[in-house]
GROMACS .gro file of N, CA and C in nm:
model
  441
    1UNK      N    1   0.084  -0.118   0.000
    1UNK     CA    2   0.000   0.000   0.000
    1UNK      C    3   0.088   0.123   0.000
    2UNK      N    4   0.074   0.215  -0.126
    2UNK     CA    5   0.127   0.320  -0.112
    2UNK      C    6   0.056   0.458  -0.034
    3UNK      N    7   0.202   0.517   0.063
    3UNK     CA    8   0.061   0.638   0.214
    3UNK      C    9   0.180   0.779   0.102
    4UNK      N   10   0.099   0.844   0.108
    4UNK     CA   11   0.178   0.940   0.083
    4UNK      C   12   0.216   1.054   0.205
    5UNK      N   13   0.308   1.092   0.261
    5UNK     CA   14   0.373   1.189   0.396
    5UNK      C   15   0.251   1.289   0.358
    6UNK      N   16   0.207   1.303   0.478
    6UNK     CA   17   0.104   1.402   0.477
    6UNK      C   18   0.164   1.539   0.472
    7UNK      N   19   0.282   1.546   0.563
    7UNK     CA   20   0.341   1.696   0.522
    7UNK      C   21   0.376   1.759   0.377
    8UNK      N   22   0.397   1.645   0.277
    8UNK     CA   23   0.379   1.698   0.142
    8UNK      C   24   0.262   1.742   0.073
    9UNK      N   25   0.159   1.713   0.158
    9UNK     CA   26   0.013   1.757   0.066
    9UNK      C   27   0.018   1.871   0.162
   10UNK      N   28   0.057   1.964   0.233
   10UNK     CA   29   0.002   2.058   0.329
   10UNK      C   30  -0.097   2.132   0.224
   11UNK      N   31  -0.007   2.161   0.048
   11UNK     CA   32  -0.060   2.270   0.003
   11UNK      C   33  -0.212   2.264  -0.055
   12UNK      N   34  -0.220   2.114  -0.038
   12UNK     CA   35  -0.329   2.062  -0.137
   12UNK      C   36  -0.458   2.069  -0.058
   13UNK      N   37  -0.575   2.055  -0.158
   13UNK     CA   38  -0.665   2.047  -0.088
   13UNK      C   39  -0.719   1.955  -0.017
   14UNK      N   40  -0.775   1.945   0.090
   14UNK     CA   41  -0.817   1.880   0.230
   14UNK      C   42  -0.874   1.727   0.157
   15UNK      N   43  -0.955   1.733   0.047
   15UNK     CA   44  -1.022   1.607  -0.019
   15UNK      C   45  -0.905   1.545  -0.070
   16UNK      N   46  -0.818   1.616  -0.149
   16UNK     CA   47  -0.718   1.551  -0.208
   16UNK      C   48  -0.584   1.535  -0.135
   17UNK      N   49  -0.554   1.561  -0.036
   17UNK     CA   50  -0.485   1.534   0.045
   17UNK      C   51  -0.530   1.367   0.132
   18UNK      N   52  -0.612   1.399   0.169
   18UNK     CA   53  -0.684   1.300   0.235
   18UNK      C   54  -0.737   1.133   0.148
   19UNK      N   55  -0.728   1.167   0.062
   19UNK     CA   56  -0.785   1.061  -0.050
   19UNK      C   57  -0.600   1.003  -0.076
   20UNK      N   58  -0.518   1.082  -0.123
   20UNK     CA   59  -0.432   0.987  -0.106
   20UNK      C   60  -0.298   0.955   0.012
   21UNK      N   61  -0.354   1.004   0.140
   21UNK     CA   62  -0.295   0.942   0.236
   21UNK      C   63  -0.363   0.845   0.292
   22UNK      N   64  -0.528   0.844   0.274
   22UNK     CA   65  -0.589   0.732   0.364
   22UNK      C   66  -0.656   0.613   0.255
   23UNK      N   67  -0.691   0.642   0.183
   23UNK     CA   68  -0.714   0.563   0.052
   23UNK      C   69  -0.724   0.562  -0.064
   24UNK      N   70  -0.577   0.606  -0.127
   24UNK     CA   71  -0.517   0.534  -0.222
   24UNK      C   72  -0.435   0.423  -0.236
   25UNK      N   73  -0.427   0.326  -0.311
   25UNK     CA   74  -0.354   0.219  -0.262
   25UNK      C   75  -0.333   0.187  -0.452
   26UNK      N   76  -0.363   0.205  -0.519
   26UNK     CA   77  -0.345   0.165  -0.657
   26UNK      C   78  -0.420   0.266  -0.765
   27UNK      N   79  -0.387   0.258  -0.875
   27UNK     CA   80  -0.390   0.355  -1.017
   27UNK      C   81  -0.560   0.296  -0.979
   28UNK      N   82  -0.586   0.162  -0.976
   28UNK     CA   83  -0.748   0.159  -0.968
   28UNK      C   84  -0.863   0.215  -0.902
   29UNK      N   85  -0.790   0.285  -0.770
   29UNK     CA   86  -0.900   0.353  -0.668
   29UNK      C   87  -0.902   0.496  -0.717
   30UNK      N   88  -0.828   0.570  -0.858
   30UNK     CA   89  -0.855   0.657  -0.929
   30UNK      C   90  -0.958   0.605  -1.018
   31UNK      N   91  -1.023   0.508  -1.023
   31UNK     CA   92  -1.135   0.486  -1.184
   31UNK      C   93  -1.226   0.536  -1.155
   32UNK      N   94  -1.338   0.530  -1.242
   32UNK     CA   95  -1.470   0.624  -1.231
   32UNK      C   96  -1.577   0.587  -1.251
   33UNK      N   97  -1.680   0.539  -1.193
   33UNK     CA   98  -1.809   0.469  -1.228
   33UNK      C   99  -1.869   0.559  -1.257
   34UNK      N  100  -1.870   0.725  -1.267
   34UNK     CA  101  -1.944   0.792  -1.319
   34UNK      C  102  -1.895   0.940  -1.366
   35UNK      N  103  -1.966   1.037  -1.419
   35UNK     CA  104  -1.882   1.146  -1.436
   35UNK      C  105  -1.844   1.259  -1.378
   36UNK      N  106  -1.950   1.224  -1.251
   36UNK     CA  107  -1.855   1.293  -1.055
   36UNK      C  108  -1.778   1.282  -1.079
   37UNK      N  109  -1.753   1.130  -1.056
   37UNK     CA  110  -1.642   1.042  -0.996
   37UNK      C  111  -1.549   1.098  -1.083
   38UNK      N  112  -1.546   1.104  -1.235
   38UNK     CA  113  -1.472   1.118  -1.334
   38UNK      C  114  -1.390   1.252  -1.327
   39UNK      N  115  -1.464   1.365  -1.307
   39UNK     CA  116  -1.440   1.477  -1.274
   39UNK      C  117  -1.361   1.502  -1.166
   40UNK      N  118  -1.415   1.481  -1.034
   40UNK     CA  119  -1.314   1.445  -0.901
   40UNK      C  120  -1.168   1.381  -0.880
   41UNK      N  121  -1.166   1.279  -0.969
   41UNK     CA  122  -1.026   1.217  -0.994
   41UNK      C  123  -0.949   1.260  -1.081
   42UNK      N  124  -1.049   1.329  -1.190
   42UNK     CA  125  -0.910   1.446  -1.255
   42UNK      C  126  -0.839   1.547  -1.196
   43UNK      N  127  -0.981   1.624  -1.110
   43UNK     CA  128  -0.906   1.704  -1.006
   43UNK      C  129  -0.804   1.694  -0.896
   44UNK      N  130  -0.809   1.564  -0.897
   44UNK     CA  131  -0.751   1.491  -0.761
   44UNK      C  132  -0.580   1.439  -0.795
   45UNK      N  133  -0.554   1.422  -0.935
   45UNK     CA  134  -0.476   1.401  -0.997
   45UNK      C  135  -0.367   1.506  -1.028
   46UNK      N  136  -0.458   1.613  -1.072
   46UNK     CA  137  -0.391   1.795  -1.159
   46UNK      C  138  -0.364   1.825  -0.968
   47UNK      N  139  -0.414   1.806  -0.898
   47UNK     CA  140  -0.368   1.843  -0.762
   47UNK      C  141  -0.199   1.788  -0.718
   48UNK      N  142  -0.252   1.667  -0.707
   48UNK     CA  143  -0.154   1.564  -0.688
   48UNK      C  144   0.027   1.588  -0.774
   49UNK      N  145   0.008   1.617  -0.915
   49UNK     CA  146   0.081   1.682  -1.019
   49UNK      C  147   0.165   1.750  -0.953
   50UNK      N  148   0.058   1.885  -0.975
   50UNK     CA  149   0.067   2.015  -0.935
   50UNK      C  150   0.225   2.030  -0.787
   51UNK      N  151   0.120   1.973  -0.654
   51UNK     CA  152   0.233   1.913  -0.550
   51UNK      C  153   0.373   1.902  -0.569
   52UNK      N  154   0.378   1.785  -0.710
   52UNK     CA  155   0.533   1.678  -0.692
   52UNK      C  156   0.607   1.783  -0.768
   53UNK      N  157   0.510   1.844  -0.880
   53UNK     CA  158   0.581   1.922  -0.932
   53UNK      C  159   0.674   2.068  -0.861
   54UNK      N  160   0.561   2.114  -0.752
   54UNK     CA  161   0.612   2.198  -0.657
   54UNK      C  162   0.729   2.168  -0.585
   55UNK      N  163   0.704   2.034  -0.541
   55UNK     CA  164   0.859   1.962  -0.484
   55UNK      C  165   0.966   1.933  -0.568
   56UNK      N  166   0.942   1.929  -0.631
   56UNK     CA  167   1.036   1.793  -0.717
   56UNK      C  168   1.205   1.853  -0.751
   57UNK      N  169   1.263   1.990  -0.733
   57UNK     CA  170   1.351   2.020  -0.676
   57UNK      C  171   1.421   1.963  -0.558
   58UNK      N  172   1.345   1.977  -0.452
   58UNK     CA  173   1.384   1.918  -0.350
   58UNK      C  174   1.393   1.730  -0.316
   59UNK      N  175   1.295   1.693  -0.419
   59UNK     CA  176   1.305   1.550  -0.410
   59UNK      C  177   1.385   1.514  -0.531
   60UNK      N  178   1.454   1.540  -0.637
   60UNK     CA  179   1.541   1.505  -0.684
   60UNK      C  180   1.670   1.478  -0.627
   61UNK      N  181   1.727   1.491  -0.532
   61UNK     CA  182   1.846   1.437  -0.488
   61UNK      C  183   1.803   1.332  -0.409
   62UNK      N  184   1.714   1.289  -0.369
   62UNK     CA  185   1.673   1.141  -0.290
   62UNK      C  186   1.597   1.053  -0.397
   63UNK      N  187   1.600   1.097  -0.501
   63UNK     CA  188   1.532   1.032  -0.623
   63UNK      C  189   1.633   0.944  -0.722
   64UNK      N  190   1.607   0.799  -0.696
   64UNK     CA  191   1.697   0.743  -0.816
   64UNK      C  192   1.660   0.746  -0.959
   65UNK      N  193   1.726   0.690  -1.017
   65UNK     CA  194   1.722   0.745  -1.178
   65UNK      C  195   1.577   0.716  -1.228
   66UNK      N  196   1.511   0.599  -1.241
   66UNK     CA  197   1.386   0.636  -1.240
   66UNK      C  198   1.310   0.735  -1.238
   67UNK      N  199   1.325   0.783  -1.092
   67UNK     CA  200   1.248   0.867  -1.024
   67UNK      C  201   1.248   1.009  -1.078
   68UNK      N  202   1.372   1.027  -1.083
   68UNK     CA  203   1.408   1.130  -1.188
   68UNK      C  204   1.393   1.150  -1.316
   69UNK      N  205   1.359   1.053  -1.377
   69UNK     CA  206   1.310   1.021  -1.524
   69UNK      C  207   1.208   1.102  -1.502
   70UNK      N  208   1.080   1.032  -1.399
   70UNK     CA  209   0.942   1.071  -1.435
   70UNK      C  210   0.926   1.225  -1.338
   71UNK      N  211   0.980   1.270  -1.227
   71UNK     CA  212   1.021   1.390  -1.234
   71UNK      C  213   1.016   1.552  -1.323
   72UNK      N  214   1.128   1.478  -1.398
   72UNK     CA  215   1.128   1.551  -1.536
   72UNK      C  216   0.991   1.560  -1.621
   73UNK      N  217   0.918   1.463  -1.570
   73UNK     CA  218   0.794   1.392  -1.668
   73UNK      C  219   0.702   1.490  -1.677
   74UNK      N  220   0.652   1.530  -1.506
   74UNK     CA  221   0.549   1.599  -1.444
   74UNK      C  222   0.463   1.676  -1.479
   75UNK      N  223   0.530   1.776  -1.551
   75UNK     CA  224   0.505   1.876  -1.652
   75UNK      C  225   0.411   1.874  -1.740
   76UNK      N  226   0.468   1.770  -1.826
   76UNK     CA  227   0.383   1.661  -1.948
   76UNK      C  228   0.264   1.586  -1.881
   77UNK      N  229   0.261   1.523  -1.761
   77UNK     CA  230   0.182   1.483  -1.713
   77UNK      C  231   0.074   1.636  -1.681
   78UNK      N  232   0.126   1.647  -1.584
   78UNK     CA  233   0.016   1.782  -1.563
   78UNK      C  234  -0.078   1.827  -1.696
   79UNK      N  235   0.007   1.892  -1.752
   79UNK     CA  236  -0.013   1.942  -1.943
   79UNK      C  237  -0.160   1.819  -1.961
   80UNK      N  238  -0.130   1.690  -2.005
   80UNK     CA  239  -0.188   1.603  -2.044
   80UNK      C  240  -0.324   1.609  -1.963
   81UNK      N  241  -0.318   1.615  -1.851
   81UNK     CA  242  -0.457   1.580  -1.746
   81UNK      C  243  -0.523   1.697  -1.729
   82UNK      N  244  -0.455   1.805  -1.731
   82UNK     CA  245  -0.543   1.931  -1.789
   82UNK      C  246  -0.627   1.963  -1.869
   83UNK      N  247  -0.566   1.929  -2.012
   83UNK     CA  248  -0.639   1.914  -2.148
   83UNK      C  249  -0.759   1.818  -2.094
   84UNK      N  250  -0.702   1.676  -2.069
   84UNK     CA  251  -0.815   1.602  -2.069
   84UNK      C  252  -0.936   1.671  -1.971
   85UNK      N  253  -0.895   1.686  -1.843
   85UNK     CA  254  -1.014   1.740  -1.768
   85UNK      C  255  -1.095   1.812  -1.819
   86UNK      N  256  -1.046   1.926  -1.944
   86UNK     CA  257  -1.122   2.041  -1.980
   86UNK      C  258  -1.223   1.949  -2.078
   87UNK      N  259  -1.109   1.843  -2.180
   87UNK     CA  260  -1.254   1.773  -2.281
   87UNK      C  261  -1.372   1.715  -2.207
   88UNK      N  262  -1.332   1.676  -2.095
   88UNK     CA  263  -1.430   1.594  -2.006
   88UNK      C  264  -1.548   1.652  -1.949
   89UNK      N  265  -1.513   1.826  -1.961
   89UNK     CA  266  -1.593   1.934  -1.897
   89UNK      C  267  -1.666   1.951  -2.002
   90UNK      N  268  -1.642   1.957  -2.125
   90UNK     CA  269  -1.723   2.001  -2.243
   90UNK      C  270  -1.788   1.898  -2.279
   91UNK      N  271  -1.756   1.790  -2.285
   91UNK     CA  272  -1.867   1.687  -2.348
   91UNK      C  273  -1.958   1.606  -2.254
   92UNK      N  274  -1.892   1.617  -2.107
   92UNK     CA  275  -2.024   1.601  -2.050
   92UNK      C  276  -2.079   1.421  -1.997
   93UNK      N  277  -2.126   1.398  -1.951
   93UNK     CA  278  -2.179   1.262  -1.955
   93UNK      C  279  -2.239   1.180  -2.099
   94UNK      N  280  -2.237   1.265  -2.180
   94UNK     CA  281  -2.289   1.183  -2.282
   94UNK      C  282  -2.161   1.116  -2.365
   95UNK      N  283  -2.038   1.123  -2.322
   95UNK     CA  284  -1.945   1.081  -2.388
   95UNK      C  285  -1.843   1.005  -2.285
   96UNK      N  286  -1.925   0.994  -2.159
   96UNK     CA  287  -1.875   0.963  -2.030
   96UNK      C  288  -1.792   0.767  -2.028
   97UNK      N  289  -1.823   0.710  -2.147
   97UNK     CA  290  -1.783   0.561  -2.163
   97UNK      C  291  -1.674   0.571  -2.222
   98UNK      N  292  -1.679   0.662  -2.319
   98UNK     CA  293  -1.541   0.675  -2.375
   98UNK      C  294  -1.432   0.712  -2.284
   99UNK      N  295  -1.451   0.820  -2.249
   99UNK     CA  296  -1.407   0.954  -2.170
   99UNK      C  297  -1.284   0.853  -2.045
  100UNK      N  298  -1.417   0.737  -1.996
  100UNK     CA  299  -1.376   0.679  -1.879
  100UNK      C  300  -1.261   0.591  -1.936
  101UNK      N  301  -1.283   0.532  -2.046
  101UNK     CA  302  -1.176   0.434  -2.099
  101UNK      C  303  -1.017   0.519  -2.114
  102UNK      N  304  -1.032   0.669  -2.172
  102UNK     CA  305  -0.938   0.724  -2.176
  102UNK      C  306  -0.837   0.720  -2.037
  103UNK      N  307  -0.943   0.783  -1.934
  103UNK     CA  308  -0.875   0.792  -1.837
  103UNK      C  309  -0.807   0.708  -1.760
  104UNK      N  310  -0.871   0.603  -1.795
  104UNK     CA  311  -0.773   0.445  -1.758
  104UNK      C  312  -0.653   0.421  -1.793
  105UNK      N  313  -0.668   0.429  -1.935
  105UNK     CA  314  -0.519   0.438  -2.003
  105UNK      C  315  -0.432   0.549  -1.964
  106UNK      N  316  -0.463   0.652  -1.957
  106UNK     CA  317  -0.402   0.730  -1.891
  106UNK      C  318  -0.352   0.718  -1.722
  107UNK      N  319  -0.426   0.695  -1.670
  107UNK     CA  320  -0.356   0.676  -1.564
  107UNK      C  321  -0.279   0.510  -1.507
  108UNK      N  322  -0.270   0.473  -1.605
  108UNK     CA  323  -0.171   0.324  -1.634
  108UNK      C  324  -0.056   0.421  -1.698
  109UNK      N  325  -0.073   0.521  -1.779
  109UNK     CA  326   0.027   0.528  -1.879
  109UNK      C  327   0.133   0.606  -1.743
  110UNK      N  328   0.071   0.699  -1.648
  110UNK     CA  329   0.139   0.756  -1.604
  110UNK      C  330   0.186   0.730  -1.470
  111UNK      N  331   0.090   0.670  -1.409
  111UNK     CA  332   0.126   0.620  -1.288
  111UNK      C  333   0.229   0.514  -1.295
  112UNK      N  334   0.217   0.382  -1.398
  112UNK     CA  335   0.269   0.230  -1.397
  112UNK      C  336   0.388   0.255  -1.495
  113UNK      N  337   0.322   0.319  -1.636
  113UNK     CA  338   0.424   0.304  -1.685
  113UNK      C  339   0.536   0.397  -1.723
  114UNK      N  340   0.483   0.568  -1.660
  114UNK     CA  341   0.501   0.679  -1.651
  114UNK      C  342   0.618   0.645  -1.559
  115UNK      N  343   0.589   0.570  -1.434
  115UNK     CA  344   0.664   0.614  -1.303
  115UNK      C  345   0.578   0.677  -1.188
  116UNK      N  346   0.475   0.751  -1.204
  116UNK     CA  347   0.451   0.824  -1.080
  116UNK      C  348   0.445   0.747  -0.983
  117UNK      N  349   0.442   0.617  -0.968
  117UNK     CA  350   0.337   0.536  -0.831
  117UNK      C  351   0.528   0.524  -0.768
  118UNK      N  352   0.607   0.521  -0.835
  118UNK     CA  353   0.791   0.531  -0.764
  118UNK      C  354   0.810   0.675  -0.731
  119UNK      N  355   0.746   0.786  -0.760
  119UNK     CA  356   0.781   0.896  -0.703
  119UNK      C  357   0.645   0.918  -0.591
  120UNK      N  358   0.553   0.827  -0.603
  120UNK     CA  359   0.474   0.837  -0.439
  120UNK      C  360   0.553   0.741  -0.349
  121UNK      N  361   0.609   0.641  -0.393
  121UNK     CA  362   0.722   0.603  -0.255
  121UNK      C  363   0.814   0.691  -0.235
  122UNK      N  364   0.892   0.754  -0.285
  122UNK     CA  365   0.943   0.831  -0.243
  122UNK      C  366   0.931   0.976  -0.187
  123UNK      N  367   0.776   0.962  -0.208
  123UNK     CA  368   0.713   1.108  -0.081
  123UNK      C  369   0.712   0.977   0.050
  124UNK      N  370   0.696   0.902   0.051
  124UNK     CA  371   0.657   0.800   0.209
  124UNK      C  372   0.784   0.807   0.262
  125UNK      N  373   0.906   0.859   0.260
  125UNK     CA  374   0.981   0.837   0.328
  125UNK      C  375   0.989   0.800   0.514
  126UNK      N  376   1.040   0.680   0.548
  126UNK     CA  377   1.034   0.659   0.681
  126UNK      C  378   1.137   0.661   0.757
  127UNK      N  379   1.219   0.718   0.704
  127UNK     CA  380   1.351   0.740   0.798
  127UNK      C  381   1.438   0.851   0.833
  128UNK      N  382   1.525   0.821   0.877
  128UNK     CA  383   1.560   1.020   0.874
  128UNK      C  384   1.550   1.116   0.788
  129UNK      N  385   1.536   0.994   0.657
  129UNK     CA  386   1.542   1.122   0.540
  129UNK      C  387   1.423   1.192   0.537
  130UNK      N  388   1.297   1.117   0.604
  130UNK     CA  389   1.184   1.228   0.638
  130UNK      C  390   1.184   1.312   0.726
  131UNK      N  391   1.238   1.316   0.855
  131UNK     CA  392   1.254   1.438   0.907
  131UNK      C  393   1.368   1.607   0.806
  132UNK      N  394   1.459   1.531   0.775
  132UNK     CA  395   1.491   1.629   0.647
  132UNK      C  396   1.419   1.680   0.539
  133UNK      N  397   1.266   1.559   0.521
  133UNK     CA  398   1.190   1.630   0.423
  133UNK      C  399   1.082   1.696   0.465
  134UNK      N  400   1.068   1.723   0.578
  134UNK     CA  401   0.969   1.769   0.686
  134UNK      C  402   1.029   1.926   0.670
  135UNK      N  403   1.128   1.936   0.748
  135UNK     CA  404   1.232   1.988   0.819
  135UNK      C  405   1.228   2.128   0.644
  136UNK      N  406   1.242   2.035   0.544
  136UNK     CA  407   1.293   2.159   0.366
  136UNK      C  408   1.145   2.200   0.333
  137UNK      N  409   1.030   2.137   0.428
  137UNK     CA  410   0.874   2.174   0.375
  137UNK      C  411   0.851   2.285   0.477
  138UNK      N  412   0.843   2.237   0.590
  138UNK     CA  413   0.849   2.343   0.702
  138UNK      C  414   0.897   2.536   0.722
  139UNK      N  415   1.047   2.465   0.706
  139UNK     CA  416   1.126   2.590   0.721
  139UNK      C  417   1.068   2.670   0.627
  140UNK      N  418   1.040   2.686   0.527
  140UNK     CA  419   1.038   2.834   0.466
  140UNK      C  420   0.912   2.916   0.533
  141UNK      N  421   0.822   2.834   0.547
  141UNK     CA  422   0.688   2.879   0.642
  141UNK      C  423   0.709   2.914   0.757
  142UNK      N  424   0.814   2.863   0.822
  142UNK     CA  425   0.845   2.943   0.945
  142UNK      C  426   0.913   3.049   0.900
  143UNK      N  427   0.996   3.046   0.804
  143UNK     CA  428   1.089   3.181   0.859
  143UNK      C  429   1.013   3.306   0.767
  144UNK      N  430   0.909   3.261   0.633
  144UNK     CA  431   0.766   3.417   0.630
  144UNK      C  432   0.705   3.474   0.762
  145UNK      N  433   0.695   3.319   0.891
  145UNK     CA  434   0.613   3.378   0.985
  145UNK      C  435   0.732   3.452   1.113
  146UNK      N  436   0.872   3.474   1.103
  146UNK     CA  437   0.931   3.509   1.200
  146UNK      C  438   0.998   3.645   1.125
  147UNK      N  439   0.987   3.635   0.979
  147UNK     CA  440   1.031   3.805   0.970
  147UNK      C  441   0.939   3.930   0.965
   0.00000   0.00000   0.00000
């Protein structure tokens, strides 16, 4: 089961923070039985992005080559799930079977075969190197609130 460090979602929102520290566990608990659902997990995703991408300076030096591959990726990913969210906004439920098949492949393409689900282990860090990644999330927020 992949947990993602909750101190890395501080920025995110409370649903999407929460959805993948307490239950996410696979690319499948992103699918969509409907076009809520469909909608919500795009958002939940461009969030998620958004995050690694915010980090991903700082998590590149604890990142092996992989990790760094898809890193670099983020961007493209983001880019990609954007577009899609917006087609998904315009056409609506009536194109919602297709729509859903897309998003499957897509999130195989990016999570499994992209890499992302190796750069959510490496937000779980459990060892000292998480108090150092605590410690590079933290500090700048303290020191806006002490000058």
């Amino acid at each position: 089961m992949q947990v993602i460090d909750r101190s890395v979602l501080v920025c995110m929102a409370s649903d999407v923070g929460n959805f993948f520290t307490n239950q996410f566990n696979n690319v499948k608990d992103l699918f969509a039985g409907n076009q809520s659902e469909l909608e919500k997990n795009i958002n939940r995703v461009k969030d998620l992005l958004t995050a690694v991408k915010e980090k991903a300076k700082m998590l590149e030096p604890m990142a092996n080559d992989a990790q760094k591959k898809t890193l670099a990726q983020v961007d493209n990913y983001l880019n990609e799930v954007q577009q899609f969210g917006e087609q998904v906004s315009k056409e609506g439920s009536a194109k919602f079977e297709e729509n859903k098949g897309k998003w499957q492949q897509m999130l195989n393409d990016i999570f499994e075969k992209g890499g992302l689900d190796g750069v959510l282990k490496l937000l779980n860090l459990k060892s000292a190197g998480h108090c150092t990644l605590v410690a590079a999330i933290v500090a700048p927020v303290v020191l806006v609130f002490t000058r």
